[in-house]
PDB file of C-alpha atoms in Angstrom:
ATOM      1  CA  UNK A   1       9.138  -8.089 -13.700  1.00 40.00           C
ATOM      2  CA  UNK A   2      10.740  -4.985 -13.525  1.00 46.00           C
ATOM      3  CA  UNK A   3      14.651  -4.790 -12.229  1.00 44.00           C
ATOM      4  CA  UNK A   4      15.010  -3.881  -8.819  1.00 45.00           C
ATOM      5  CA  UNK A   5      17.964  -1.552  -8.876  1.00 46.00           C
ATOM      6  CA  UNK A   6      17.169   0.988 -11.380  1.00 48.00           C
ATOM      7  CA  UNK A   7      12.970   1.377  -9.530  1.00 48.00           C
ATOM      8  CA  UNK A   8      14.571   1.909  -6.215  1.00 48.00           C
ATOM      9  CA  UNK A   9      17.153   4.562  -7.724  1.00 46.00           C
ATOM     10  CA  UNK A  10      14.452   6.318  -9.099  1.00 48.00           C
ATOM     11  CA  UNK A  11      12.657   6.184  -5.884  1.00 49.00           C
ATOM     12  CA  UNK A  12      15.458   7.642  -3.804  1.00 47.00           C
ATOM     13  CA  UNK A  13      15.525  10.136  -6.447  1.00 49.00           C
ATOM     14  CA  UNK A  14      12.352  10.976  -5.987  1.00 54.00           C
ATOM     15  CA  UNK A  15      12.862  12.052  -2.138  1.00 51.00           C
ATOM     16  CA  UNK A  16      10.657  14.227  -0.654  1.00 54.00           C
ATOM     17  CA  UNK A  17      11.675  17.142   0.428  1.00 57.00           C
ATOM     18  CA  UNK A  18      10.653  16.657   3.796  1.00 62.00           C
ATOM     19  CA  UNK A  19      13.067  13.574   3.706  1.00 67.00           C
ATOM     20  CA  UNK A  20      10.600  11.174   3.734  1.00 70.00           C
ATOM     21  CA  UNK A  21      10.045   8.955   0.566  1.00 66.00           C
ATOM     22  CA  UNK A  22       6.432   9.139  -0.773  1.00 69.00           C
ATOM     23  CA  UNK A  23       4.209   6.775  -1.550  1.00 74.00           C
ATOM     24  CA  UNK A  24       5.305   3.558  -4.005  1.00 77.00           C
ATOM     25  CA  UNK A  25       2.798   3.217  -6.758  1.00 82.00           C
ATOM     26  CA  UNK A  26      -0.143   0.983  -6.397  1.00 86.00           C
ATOM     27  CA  UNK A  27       0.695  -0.861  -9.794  1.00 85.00           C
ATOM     28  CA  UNK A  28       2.137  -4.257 -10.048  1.00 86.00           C
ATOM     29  CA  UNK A  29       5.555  -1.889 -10.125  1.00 87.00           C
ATOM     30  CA  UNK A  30       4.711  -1.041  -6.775  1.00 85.00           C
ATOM     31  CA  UNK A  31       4.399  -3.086  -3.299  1.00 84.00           C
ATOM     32  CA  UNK A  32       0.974  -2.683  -1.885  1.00 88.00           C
ATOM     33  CA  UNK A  33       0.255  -6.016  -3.475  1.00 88.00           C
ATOM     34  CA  UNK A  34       2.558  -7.970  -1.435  1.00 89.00           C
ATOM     35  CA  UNK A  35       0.488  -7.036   1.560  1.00 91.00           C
ATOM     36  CA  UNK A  36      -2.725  -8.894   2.356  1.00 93.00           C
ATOM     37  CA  UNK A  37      -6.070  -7.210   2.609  1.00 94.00           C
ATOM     38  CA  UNK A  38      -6.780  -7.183   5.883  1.00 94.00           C
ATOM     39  CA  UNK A  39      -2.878  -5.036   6.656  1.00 93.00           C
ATOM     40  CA  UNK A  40      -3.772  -2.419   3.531  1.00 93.00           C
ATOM     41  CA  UNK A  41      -7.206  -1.962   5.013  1.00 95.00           C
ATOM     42  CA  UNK A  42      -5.903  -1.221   8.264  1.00 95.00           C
ATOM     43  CA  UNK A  43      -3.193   1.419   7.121  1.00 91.00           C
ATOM     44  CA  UNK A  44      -5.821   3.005   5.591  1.00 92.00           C
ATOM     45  CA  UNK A  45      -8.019   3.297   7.906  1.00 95.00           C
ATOM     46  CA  UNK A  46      -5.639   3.232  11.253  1.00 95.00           C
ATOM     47  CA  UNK A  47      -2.556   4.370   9.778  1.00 90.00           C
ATOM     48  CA  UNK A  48       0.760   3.437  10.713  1.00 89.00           C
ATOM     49  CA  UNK A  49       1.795   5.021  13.679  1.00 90.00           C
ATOM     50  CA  UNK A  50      -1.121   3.361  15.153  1.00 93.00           C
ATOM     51  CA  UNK A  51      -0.778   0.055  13.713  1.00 89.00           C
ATOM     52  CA  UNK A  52       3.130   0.019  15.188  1.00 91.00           C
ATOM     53  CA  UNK A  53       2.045   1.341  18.235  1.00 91.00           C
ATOM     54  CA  UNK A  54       4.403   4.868  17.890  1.00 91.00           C
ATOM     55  CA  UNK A  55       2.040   7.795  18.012  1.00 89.00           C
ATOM     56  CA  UNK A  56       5.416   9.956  16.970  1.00 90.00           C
ATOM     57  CA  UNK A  57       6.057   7.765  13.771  1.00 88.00           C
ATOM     58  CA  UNK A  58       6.024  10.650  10.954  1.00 86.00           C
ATOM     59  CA  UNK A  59       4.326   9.712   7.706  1.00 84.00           C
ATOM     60  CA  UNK A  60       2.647  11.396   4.564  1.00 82.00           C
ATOM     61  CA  UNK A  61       0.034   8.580   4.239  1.00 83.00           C
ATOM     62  CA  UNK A  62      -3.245  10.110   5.541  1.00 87.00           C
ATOM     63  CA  UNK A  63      -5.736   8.472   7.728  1.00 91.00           C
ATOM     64  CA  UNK A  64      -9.269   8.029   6.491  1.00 93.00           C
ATOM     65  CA  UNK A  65     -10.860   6.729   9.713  1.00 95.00           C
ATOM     66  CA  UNK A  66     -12.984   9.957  10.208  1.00 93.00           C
ATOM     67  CA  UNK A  67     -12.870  10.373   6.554  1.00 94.00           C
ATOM     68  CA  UNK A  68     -14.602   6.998   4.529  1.00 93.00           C
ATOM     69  CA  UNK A  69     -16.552   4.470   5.821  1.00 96.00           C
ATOM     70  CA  UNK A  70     -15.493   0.907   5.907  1.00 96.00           C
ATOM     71  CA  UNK A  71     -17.184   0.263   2.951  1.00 96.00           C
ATOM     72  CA  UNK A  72     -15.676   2.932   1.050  1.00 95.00           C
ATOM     73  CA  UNK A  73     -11.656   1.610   1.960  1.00 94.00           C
ATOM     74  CA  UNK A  74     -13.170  -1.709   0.834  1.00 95.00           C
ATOM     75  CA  UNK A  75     -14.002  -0.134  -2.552  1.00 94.00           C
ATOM     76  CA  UNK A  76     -10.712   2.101  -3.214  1.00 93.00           C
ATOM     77  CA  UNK A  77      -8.657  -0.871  -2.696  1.00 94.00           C
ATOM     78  CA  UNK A  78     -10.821  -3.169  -4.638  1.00 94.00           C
ATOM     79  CA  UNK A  79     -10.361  -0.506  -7.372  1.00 94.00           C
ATOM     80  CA  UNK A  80      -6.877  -0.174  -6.834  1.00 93.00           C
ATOM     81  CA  UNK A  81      -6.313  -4.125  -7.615  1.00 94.00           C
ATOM     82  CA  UNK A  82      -8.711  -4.249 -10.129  1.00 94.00           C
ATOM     83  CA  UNK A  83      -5.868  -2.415 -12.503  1.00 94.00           C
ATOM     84  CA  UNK A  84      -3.379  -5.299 -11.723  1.00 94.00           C
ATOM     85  CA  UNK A  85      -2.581  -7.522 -14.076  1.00 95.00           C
ATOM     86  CA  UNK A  86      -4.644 -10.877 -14.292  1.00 96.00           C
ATOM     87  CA  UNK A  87      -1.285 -12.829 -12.718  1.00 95.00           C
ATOM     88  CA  UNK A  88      -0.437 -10.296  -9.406  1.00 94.00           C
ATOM     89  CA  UNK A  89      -4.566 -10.586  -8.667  1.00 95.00           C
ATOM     90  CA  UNK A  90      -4.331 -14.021  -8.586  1.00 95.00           C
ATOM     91  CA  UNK A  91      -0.782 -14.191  -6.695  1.00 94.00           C
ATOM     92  CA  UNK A  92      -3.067 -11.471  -4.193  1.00 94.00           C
ATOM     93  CA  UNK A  93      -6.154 -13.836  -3.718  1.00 95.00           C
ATOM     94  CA  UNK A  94      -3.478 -16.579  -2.542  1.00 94.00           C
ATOM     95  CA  UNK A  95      -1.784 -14.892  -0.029  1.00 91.00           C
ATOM     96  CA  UNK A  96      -5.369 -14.065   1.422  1.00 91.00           C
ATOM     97  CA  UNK A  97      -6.270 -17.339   0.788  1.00 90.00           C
ATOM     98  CA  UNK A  98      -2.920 -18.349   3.095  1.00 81.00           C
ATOM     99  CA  UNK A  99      -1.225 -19.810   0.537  1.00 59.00           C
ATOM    100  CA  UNK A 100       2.259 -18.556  -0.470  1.00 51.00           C
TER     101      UNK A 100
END
């Protein structure tokens, strides 16, 4: 696993200039896979603001709602963990499974 410290200074380093961090990446380096599947489908599709309830919450991520069918969000994130390794897949299917 990789250290904590020096990913997070690169991150803040990596500011945008709007002042809001973008996106982590999708790779096991990243944090989408510590959220289940039903949460990354609905910040997909929904988006944040909406999911918190705070129509003024500013954010880069998009929302695809109007944009891809459910089917489609089902297949970009089922790509997008498809590249992690065999161990954070498995770690994934448990947390949807409930387990911890």
């Amino acid at each position: 696993m990789p250290p904590i410290v020096p990913h997070a200074i690169v991150t803040i380093l990596k500011a945008k200039s709007n002042a809001r961090m973008p996106a982590p990446p999708h790779d096991e380096t990243g944090h989408t896979w510590h959220h289940c599947n039903e949460l990354l489908f609905n910040l997909n599709k929904y988006g944040i603001a909406r999911l918190i309830n705070n129509p003024d919450y500013q954010t880069d991520l998009p929302v695809y709602e109007e944009v891809l069918s459910d089917d489609q969000i089902i297949a970009v994130l089922a790509y997008i963990k498809s590249t992690w390794p065999e161990e954070i897949q498995q770690r994934h299917d448990q947390m949807n499974a409930g387990g911890t």
